[in-house]
Short mmCIF file of C-alpha atoms and ligand atoms in Angstrom, two decimals:
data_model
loop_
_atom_site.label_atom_id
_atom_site.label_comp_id
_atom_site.label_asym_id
_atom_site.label_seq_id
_atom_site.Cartn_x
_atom_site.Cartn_y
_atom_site.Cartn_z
CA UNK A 1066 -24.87 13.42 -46.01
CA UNK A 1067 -21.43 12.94 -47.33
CA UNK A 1068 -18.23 11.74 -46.19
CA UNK A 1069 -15.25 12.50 -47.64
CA UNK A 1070 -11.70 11.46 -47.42
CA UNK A 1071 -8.57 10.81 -49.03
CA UNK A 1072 -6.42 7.53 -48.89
CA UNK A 1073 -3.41 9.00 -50.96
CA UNK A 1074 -0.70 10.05 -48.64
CA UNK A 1075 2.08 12.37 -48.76
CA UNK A 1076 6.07 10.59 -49.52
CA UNK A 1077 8.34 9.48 -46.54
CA UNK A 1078 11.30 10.37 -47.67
CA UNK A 1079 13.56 9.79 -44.43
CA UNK A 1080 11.88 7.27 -42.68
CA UNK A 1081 15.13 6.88 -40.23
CA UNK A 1082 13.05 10.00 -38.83
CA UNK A 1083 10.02 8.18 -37.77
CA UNK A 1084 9.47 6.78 -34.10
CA UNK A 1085 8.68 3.20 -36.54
CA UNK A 1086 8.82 2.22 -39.48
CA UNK A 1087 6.01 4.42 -41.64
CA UNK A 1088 5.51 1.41 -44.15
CA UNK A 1089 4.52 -0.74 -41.29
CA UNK A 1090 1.55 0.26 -39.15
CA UNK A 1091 2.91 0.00 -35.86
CA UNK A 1092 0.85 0.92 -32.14
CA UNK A 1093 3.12 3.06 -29.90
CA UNK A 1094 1.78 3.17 -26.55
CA UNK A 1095 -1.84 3.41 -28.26
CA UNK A 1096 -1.26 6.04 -30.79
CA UNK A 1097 -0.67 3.89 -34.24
CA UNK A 1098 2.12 5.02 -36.09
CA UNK A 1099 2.42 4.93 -40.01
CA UNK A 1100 2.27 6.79 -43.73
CA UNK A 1101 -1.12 8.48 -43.60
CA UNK A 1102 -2.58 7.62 -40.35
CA UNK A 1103 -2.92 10.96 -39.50
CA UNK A 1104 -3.54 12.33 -43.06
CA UNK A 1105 -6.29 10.71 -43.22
CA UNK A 1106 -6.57 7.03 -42.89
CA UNK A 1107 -7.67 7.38 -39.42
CA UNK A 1108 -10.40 9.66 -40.29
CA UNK A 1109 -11.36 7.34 -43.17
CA UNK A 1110 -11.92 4.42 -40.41
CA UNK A 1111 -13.35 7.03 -37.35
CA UNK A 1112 -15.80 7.78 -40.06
CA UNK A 1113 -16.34 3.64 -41.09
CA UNK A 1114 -16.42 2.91 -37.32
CA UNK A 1115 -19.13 6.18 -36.62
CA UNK A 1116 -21.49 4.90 -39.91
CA UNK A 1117 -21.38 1.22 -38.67
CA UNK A 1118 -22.48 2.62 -35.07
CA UNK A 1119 -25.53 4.24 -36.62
CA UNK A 1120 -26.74 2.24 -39.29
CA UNK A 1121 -28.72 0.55 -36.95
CA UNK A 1122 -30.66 3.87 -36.27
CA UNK A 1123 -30.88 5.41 -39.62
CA UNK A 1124 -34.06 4.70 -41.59
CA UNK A 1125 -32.13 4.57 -45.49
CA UNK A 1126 -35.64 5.74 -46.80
CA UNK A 1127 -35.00 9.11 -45.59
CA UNK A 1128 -31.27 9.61 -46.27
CA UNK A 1129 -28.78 9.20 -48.56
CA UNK A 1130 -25.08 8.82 -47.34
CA UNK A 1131 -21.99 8.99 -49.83
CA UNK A 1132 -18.65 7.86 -48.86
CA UNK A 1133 -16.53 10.02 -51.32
CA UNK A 1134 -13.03 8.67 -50.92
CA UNK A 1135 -10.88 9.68 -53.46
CA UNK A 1136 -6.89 8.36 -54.24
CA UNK A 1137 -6.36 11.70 -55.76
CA UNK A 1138 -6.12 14.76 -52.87
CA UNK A 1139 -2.43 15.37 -52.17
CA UNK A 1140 -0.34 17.43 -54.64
CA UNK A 1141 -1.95 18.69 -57.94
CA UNK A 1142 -5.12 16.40 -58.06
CA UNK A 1143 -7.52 15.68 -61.32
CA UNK A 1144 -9.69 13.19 -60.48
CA UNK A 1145 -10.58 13.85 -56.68
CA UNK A 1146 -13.08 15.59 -55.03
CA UNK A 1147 -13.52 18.49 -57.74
CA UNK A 1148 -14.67 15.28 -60.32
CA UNK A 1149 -16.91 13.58 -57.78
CA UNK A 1150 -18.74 16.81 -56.57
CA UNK A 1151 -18.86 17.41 -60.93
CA UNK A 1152 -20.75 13.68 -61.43
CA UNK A 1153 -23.05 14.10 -58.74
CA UNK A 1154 -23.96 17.49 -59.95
CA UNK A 1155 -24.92 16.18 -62.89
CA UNK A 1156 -26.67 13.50 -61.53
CA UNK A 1157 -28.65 16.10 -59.49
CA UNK A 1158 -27.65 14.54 -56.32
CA UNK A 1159 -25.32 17.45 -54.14
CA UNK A 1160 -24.79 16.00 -50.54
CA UNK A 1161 -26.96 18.59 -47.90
CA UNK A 1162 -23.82 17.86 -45.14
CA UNK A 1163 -20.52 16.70 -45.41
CA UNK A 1164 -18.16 15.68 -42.53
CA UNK A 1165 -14.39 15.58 -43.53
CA UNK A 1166 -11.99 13.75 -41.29
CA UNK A 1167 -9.26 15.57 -42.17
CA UNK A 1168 -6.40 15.94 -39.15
CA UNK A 1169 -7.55 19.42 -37.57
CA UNK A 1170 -6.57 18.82 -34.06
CA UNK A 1171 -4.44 21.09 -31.85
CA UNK A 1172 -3.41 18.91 -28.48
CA UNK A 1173 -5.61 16.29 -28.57
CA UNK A 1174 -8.09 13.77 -31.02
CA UNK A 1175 -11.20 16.41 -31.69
CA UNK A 1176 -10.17 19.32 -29.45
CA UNK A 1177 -10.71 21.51 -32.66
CA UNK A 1178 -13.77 20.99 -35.08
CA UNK A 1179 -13.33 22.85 -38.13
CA UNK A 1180 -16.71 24.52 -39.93
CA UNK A 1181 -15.50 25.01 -43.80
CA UNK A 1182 -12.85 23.70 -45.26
CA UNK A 1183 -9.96 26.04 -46.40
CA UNK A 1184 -9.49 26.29 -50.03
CA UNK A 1185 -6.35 26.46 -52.43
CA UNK A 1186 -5.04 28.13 -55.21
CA UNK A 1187 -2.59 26.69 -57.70
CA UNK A 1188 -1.06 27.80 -61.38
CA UNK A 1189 2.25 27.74 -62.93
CA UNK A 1190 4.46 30.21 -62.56
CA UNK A 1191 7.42 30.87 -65.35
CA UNK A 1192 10.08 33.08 -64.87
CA UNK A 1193 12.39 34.10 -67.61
CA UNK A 1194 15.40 35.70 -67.10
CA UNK A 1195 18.56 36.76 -69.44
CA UNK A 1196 21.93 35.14 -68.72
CA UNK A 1197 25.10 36.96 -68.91
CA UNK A 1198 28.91 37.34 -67.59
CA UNK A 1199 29.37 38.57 -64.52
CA UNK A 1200 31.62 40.87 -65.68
CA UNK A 1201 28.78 42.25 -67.71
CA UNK A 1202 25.61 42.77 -64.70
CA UNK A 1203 23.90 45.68 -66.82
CA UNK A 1204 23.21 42.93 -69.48
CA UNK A 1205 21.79 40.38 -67.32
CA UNK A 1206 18.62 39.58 -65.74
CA UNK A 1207 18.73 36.99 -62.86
CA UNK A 1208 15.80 35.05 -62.74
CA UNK A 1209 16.11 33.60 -59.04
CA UNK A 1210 15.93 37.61 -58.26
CA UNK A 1211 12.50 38.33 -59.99
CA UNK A 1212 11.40 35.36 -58.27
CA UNK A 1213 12.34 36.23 -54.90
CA UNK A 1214 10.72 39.55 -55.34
CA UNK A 1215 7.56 37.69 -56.71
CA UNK A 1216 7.69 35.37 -53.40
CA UNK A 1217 7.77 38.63 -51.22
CA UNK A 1218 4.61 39.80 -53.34
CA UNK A 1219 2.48 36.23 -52.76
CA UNK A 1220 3.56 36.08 -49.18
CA UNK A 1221 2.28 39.42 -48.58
CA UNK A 1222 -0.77 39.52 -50.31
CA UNK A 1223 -4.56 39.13 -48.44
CA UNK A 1224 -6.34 36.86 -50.25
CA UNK A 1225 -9.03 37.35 -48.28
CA UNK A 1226 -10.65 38.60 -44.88
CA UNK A 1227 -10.91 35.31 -43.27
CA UNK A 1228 -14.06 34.32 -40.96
CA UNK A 1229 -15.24 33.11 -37.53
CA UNK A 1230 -13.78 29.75 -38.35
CA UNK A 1231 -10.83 31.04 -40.34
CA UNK A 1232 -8.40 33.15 -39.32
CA UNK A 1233 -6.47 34.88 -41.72
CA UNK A 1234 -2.47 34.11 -41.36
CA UNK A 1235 -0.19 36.62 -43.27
CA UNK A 1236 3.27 35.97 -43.41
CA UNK A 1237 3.23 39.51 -42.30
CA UNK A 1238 2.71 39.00 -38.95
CA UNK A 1239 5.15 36.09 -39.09
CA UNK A 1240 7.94 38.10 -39.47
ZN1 ZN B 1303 -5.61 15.12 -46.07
#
């Protein structure tokens, strides 16, 4: 059984915005406040806390656990979980379970208990376009335009039909 986690966090940008100070990790009437508590240094340490807990009960002849903590999750990551799950392949050692800490709550700490975890699609996108004089519009192709109408095409496309534990969200039925 794995688990995996992430201790790279996303940037605080404006961190005027915070209730404290997100570089120092401050407790605010029992909920601790700072960069990546949340997202997921919390679940890194639920999971530390839940693994010390049953060590004591575990007989390490008849499992394997993996703590697959990776620096490299947020934004366009190389070397994260896509290279670990490659290594261990090779190795021929592919975790049975894996419990993710991720933040997936609604209201409250483990109201919601997610079965899968979504997945994500990313590629580069360029978008050429042909300058010109405004007096001219017939000889110019504005780029911000064809990507606008590309934007409306993404946003409204189904990716897929979603299942029991995902639900699909289209922009659609945002609107
Ligand atoms: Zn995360």
């Amino acid at each position: 059984m794995a688990f995996a986690g992430h201790t790279d966090v996303v940037p605080a940008p404006y961190p005027e915005q915070w209730s404290a100070d997100p570089f120092t990790l401050t407790d605010v009437d029992g909920l601790l406040i700072g960069r990546g508590v949340a997202d997921m240094k919390g679940g890194i340490a639920a999971m530390l806390t839940a693994f010390e807990h049953a060590l004591p009960h575990i007989n390490l002849d008849d499992f394997t656990f993996y703590f697959l903590i990776t620096s490299d999750e947020e934004g366009e990551a190389e070397f994260g979980t896509a290279e670990i799950m490659e290594y261990l392949k090779q190795r021929d050692e592919v975790p049975h379970y894996c419990i993710i800490g991720e933040p997936s709550s609604q209201s409250k700490v483990g109201d919601v208990i997610k079965v899968g975890r979504r997945g994500s699609v990313s590629g580069e996108v360029v978008i050429q376009g042909v300058q010109g004089h405004v007096a001219y519009p017939q000889d110019a192709n504005n780029a911000a335009h064809k990507a606008m109408m590309l934007g409306r095409w993404l946003s409204e496309l189904s990716w897929d039909e979603g299942s029991k534990d995902f639900l699909v969200v289209s922009y659609k039925s945002l609107a």
